[in-house]
Amino acid sequence: QVQLVESGGGSVQAGGSLRLSCAASGDASERKCVAWFRQTPSKQREGVGRIDVDAGSTLYSEPVKGRFTLSRDNAKNTVYLQMNSLKPEDTGVYYCAAASICWSTWTSARLWDYWGQGTQVTVSS
């Protein structure tokens, strides 16, 4: 079993920055890959980015590429999502997710085994 706890959400003006944290615990073999998703009432859960916890390699969705950066601190079992140049369309509830494998189709929410409770990010214009 894996437990994920997100933190760092909040309200910010457009152009600002936030850093989200995803603290993980439990079976390390079940959380080799960690992703961030976001969801708004009008949209399906959307993949934002994923990181291979061992290798540190990252992938991002097109809307956030060049603005968001994933990193990890394995000593703290924590993955970070640094969000810069935030836009109103980045508003949503952000969830971290974990799986034992970094799938090539990582943006599919159904492939992820464990989820955090979510943290709200609100970007005002």
Coordinates of N, CA and C in Angstrom, one line a residue:
Q1 N 0.8 -1.2 0.0 CA 0.0 0.0 0.0 C 0.9 1.2 0.0
V2 N 0.3 2.3 -0.6 CA 1.0 3.6 -0.7 C 0.1 4.7 -0.2
Q3 N 0.6 5.6 0.5 CA -0.1 6.8 0.9 C 0.5 8.0 0.3
L4 N -0.3 8.9 -0.2 CA 0.2 10.1 -0.8 C -0.5 11.3 -0.2
V5 N 0.3 12.3 0.2 CA -0.3 13.5 0.8 C 0.2 14.8 0.0
E6 N -0.7 15.5 -0.6 CA -0.3 16.7 -1.3 C -0.4 17.9 -0.4
S7 N 0.4 18.9 -0.7 CA 0.4 20.2 0.0 C 0.9 21.3 -0.9
G8 N 0.7 22.5 -0.5 CA 1.3 23.6 -1.3 C 0.3 24.4 -2.2
G9 N -0.9 23.9 -2.2 CA -1.9 24.7 -3.1 C -2.2 26.0 -2.5
G10 N -2.9 26.8 -3.2 CA -3.3 28.1 -2.8 C -3.8 29.0 -3.9
S11 N -3.9 30.3 -3.6 CA -4.4 31.3 -4.6 C -3.2 32.2 -5.0
V12 N -3.1 32.4 -6.3 CA -2.1 33.3 -6.8 C -2.6 34.0 -8.0
Q13 N -2.0 35.2 -8.3 CA -2.3 35.9 -9.5 C -1.6 35.3 -10.7
A14 N -2.2 35.6 -11.8 CA -1.6 35.1 -13.1 C -0.1 35.6 -13.2
G15 N 0.7 34.8 -13.6 CA 2.1 35.1 -13.7 C 2.9 34.7 -12.5
G16 N 2.2 34.3 -11.4 CA 2.9 33.9 -10.2 C 3.3 32.5 -10.2
S17 N 3.8 32.0 -9.0 CA 4.4 30.7 -8.9 C 3.8 30.0 -7.7
L18 N 3.8 28.7 -7.7 CA 3.5 27.9 -6.6 C 4.3 26.6 -6.7
R19 N 4.6 26.0 -5.5 CA 5.3 24.7 -5.5 C 4.4 23.7 -4.7
L20 N 4.0 22.7 -5.4 CA 3.3 21.6 -4.7 C 4.2 20.5 -4.3
S21 N 3.8 19.9 -3.2 CA 4.6 18.7 -2.7 C 3.7 17.5 -2.6
C22 N 4.3 16.4 -2.9 CA 3.6 15.1 -2.7 C 4.5 14.2 -1.9
A23 N 4.1 14.0 -0.6 CA 4.8 13.2 0.3 C 4.3 11.7 0.2
A24 N 5.2 10.8 0.0 CA 4.7 9.4 -0.2 C 5.2 8.5 1.0
S25 N 4.5 7.5 1.3 CA 4.9 6.5 2.3 C 4.3 5.2 1.8
G26 N 4.9 4.1 2.4 CA 4.4 2.8 2.1 C 5.4 2.1 1.1
D27 N 4.9 1.1 0.5 CA 5.7 0.2 -0.3 C 6.4 1.0 -1.4
A28 N 7.7 1.1 -1.4 CA 8.5 1.8 -2.4 C 8.4 1.2 -3.8
S29 N 8.2 -0.1 -3.9 CA 8.1 -0.7 -5.2 C 6.8 -0.3 -5.9
E30 N 5.8 0.1 -5.1 CA 4.5 0.5 -5.7 C 4.5 2.0 -6.1
R31 N 5.6 2.7 -5.9 CA 5.6 4.2 -6.2 C 6.8 4.5 -6.9
K32 N 7.2 3.7 -7.9 CA 8.4 4.0 -8.7 C 8.1 5.2 -9.7
C33 N 6.9 5.4 -10.0 CA 6.5 6.5 -10.9 C 5.5 7.4 -10.2
V34 N 5.7 8.7 -10.2 CA 4.7 9.6 -9.6 C 4.3 10.6 -10.6
A35 N 3.0 10.9 -10.6 CA 2.5 11.9 -11.6 C 1.7 12.9 -10.9
W36 N 1.5 14.0 -11.5 CA 0.5 15.0 -11.1 C -0.6 15.1 -12.1
F37 N -1.8 15.2 -11.7 CA -3.0 15.4 -12.5 C -3.7 16.6 -11.9
R38 N -4.6 17.2 -12.8 CA -5.4 18.2 -12.3 C -6.8 18.0 -12.8
Q39 N -7.8 18.6 -12.1 CA -9.2 18.4 -12.5 C -10.0 19.7 -12.2
T40 N -10.8 20.0 -13.1 CA -11.8 21.1 -12.9 C -13.2 20.5 -13.1
P41 N -14.2 21.1 -12.6 CA -15.6 20.5 -12.8 C -16.0 20.3 -14.2
S42 N -15.4 21.0 -15.2 CA -15.8 20.9 -16.6 C -14.9 20.0 -17.4
K43 N -13.9 19.5 -16.8 CA -12.9 18.7 -17.5 C -12.6 17.4 -16.8
Q44 N -12.2 16.4 -17.6 CA -11.7 15.2 -17.1 C -10.4 15.4 -16.4
R45 N -10.0 14.5 -15.5 CA -8.7 14.6 -14.9 C -7.6 14.6 -15.9
E46 N -6.8 15.6 -15.9 CA -5.8 15.8 -16.9 C -4.4 15.6 -16.4
G47 N -3.6 14.8 -17.1 CA -2.2 14.6 -16.7 C -1.4 15.9 -16.9
V48 N -0.6 16.2 -15.9 CA 0.3 17.4 -15.9 C 1.7 17.0 -16.2
G49 N 2.2 16.0 -15.5 CA 3.6 15.6 -15.7 C 3.8 14.4 -14.8
R50 N 4.9 13.6 -15.2 CA 5.2 12.5 -14.4 C 6.7 12.4 -14.3
I51 N 7.2 11.7 -13.2 CA 8.6 11.6 -12.9 C 8.9 10.1 -12.5
D52 N 10.0 9.6 -13.1 CA 10.5 8.3 -12.7 C 11.3 8.6 -11.4
V53 N 10.9 8.0 -10.3 CA 11.5 8.3 -9.0 C 13.0 7.9 -9.0
D54 N 13.3 6.8 -9.6 CA 14.7 6.3 -9.6 C 15.6 7.1 -10.5
A55 N 15.1 7.2 -11.8 CA 16.0 7.8 -12.8 C 15.9 9.3 -12.8
G56 N 14.8 9.9 -12.3 CA 14.6 11.3 -12.3 C 14.1 11.8 -13.7
S57 N 13.8 11.0 -14.6 CA 13.4 11.5 -15.9 C 11.9 11.9 -15.8
T58 N 11.6 12.9 -16.6 CA 10.3 13.6 -16.5 C 9.6 13.7 -17.9
L59 N 8.3 13.8 -17.9 CA 7.5 14.1 -19.1 C 6.4 15.1 -18.6
Y60 N 6.0 15.9 -19.6 CA 5.0 16.9 -19.3 C 4.0 17.0 -20.4
S61 N 2.8 17.4 -20.0 CA 1.8 17.7 -21.0 C 2.1 19.0 -21.7
E62 N 1.6 19.1 -22.9 CA 1.9 20.3 -23.7 C 1.5 21.6 -23.0
P63 N 0.3 21.7 -22.4 CA -0.1 23.0 -21.8 C 0.9 23.5 -20.7
V64 N 1.7 22.6 -20.1 CA 2.5 23.1 -19.0 C 4.0 23.1 -19.3
K65 N 4.3 22.5 -20.5 CA 5.7 22.3 -20.8 C 6.4 23.7 -20.9
G66 N 7.6 23.7 -20.2 CA 8.3 25.0 -20.1 C 8.0 25.9 -19.0
R67 N 6.9 25.6 -18.3 CA 6.4 26.4 -17.2 C 6.5 25.6 -15.9
F68 N 6.2 24.3 -15.9 CA 6.2 23.4 -14.7 C 7.4 22.5 -14.7
T69 N 7.9 22.3 -13.5 CA 9.1 21.4 -13.4 C 8.8 20.4 -12.3
L70 N 9.1 19.1 -12.6 CA 9.0 18.1 -11.5 C 10.4 17.8 -11.0
S71 N 10.5 17.5 -9.7 CA 11.7 17.1 -9.1 C 11.4 16.2 -7.9
R72 N 12.4 15.5 -7.4 CA 12.1 14.6 -6.3 C 13.3 14.7 -5.3
D73 N 12.9 14.4 -4.1 CA 13.9 14.2 -3.0 C 13.7 12.9 -2.4
N74 N 14.4 11.9 -2.8 CA 14.2 10.5 -2.4 C 14.5 10.3 -0.9
A75 N 15.3 11.1 -0.4 CA 15.6 11.0 1.1 C 14.3 11.4 1.9
K76 N 13.5 12.3 1.3 CA 12.3 12.7 2.0 C 11.0 12.0 1.4
N77 N 11.3 11.1 0.4 CA 10.1 10.5 -0.3 C 9.1 11.5 -0.8
T78 N 9.6 12.6 -1.4 CA 8.7 13.6 -1.8 C 9.0 14.0 -3.2
V79 N 7.9 14.3 -3.9 CA 8.0 14.8 -5.3 C 7.4 16.2 -5.3
Y80 N 8.1 17.1 -6.0 CA 7.7 18.5 -6.1 C 7.2 18.8 -7.5
L81 N 6.2 19.7 -7.6 CA 5.8 20.3 -8.8 C 6.0 21.8 -8.7
Q82 N 7.0 22.3 -9.3 CA 7.2 23.8 -9.4 C 6.4 24.4 -10.5
M83 N 5.5 25.3 -10.2 CA 4.6 25.8 -11.3 C 4.9 27.3 -11.4
N84 N 5.5 27.7 -12.5 CA 5.8 29.1 -12.8 C 4.9 29.7 -13.9
S85 N 4.9 31.0 -14.0 CA 4.1 31.6 -15.1 C 2.7 31.1 -15.1
L86 N 2.1 31.0 -14.0 CA 0.7 30.4 -13.9 C -0.3 31.3 -14.6
K87 N -1.3 30.5 -15.2 CA -2.4 31.1 -15.9 C -3.7 30.8 -15.3
P88 N -4.7 31.5 -15.5 CA -6.1 31.2 -15.0 C -6.5 29.8 -15.4
E89 N -6.1 29.3 -16.5 CA -6.5 28.0 -17.0 C -5.8 26.9 -16.2
D90 N -4.8 27.2 -15.4 CA -4.2 26.2 -14.5 C -5.0 25.9 -13.3
T91 N -6.0 26.7 -13.1 CA -6.8 26.5 -11.9 C -7.5 25.1 -11.9
G92 N -7.5 24.5 -10.7 CA -8.1 23.2 -10.5 C -7.6 22.5 -9.2
V93 N -8.1 21.3 -9.0 CA -7.6 20.5 -7.9 C -6.5 19.6 -8.5
Y94 N -5.3 19.7 -7.8 CA -4.2 19.0 -8.3 C -4.0 17.7 -7.4
Y95 N -3.8 16.6 -8.1 CA -3.7 15.3 -7.4 C -2.3 14.7 -7.8
C96 N -1.7 14.1 -6.8 CA -0.5 13.3 -7.2 C -1.0 11.8 -7.2
A97 N -0.3 11.0 -8.0 CA -0.7 9.6 -8.2 C 0.6 8.8 -8.3
A98 N 0.5 7.6 -7.9 CA 1.7 6.7 -8.0 C 1.4 5.4 -8.6
A99 N 2.4 4.8 -9.2 CA 2.3 3.5 -9.8 C 3.7 2.8 -9.7
S100 N 3.7 1.5 -9.9 CA 4.9 0.7 -9.9 C 5.7 0.9 -11.2
I101 N 5.1 1.3 -12.3 CA 5.7 1.4 -13.6 C 5.4 2.8 -14.2
C102 N 6.4 3.3 -14.9 CA 6.1 4.5 -15.7 C 5.6 4.1 -17.1
W103 N 4.3 4.1 -17.2 CA 3.7 3.7 -18.5 C 4.0 4.8 -19.5
S104 N 4.1 4.4 -20.8 CA 4.2 5.4 -21.9 C 2.9 6.2 -22.0
T105 N 1.8 5.6 -21.7 CA 0.5 6.3 -21.8 C 0.2 6.9 -20.4
W106 N 1.1 7.6 -19.8 CA 1.0 8.0 -18.4 C -0.2 9.0 -18.2
T107 N -0.7 9.6 -19.2 CA -1.7 10.6 -19.0 C -3.1 10.0 -18.8
S108 N -3.2 8.6 -18.9 CA -4.4 7.9 -18.6 C -4.6 7.7 -17.1
A109 N -5.6 8.3 -16.5 CA -5.7 8.3 -15.0 C -5.9 6.9 -14.5
R110 N -6.5 6.0 -15.4 CA -6.9 4.7 -14.9 C -5.7 3.8 -14.7
L111 N -4.5 4.2 -15.2 CA -3.3 3.4 -15.0 C -2.6 3.6 -13.7
W112 N -3.0 4.6 -12.9 CA -2.4 4.9 -11.7 C -3.1 4.3 -10.5
D113 N -2.3 3.7 -9.6 CA -2.9 2.8 -8.6 C -3.2 3.6 -7.3
Y114 N -2.5 4.6 -7.0 CA -2.7 5.3 -5.7 C -2.9 6.8 -6.0
W115 N -3.7 7.4 -5.2 CA -4.0 8.9 -5.4 C -4.0 9.6 -4.0
G116 N -3.6 10.8 -4.1 CA -3.7 11.7 -2.9 C -5.1 12.3 -2.8
Q117 N -5.3 13.1 -1.8 CA -6.6 13.7 -1.6 C -6.8 15.0 -2.4
G118 N -5.8 15.5 -3.0 CA -5.9 16.7 -3.8 C -5.6 18.0 -3.1
T119 N -5.1 19.0 -3.8 CA -4.9 20.3 -3.3 C -5.4 21.4 -4.3
Q120 N -6.1 22.4 -3.8 CA -6.7 23.4 -4.7 C -5.6 24.4 -5.1
V121 N -5.6 24.7 -6.4 CA -4.8 25.8 -7.0 C -5.7 26.7 -7.7
T122 N -5.7 28.0 -7.3 CA -6.6 29.0 -8.0 C -5.7 30.1 -8.5
V123 N -5.8 30.4 -9.8 CA -5.0 31.4 -10.4 C -6.0 32.5 -10.9
S124 N -5.9 33.7 -10.4 CA -6.8 34.8 -10.8 C -6.1 35.7 -11.9
S125 N -7.0 36.2 -12.7 CA -6.4 37.1 -13.8 C -6.3 38.5 -13.3

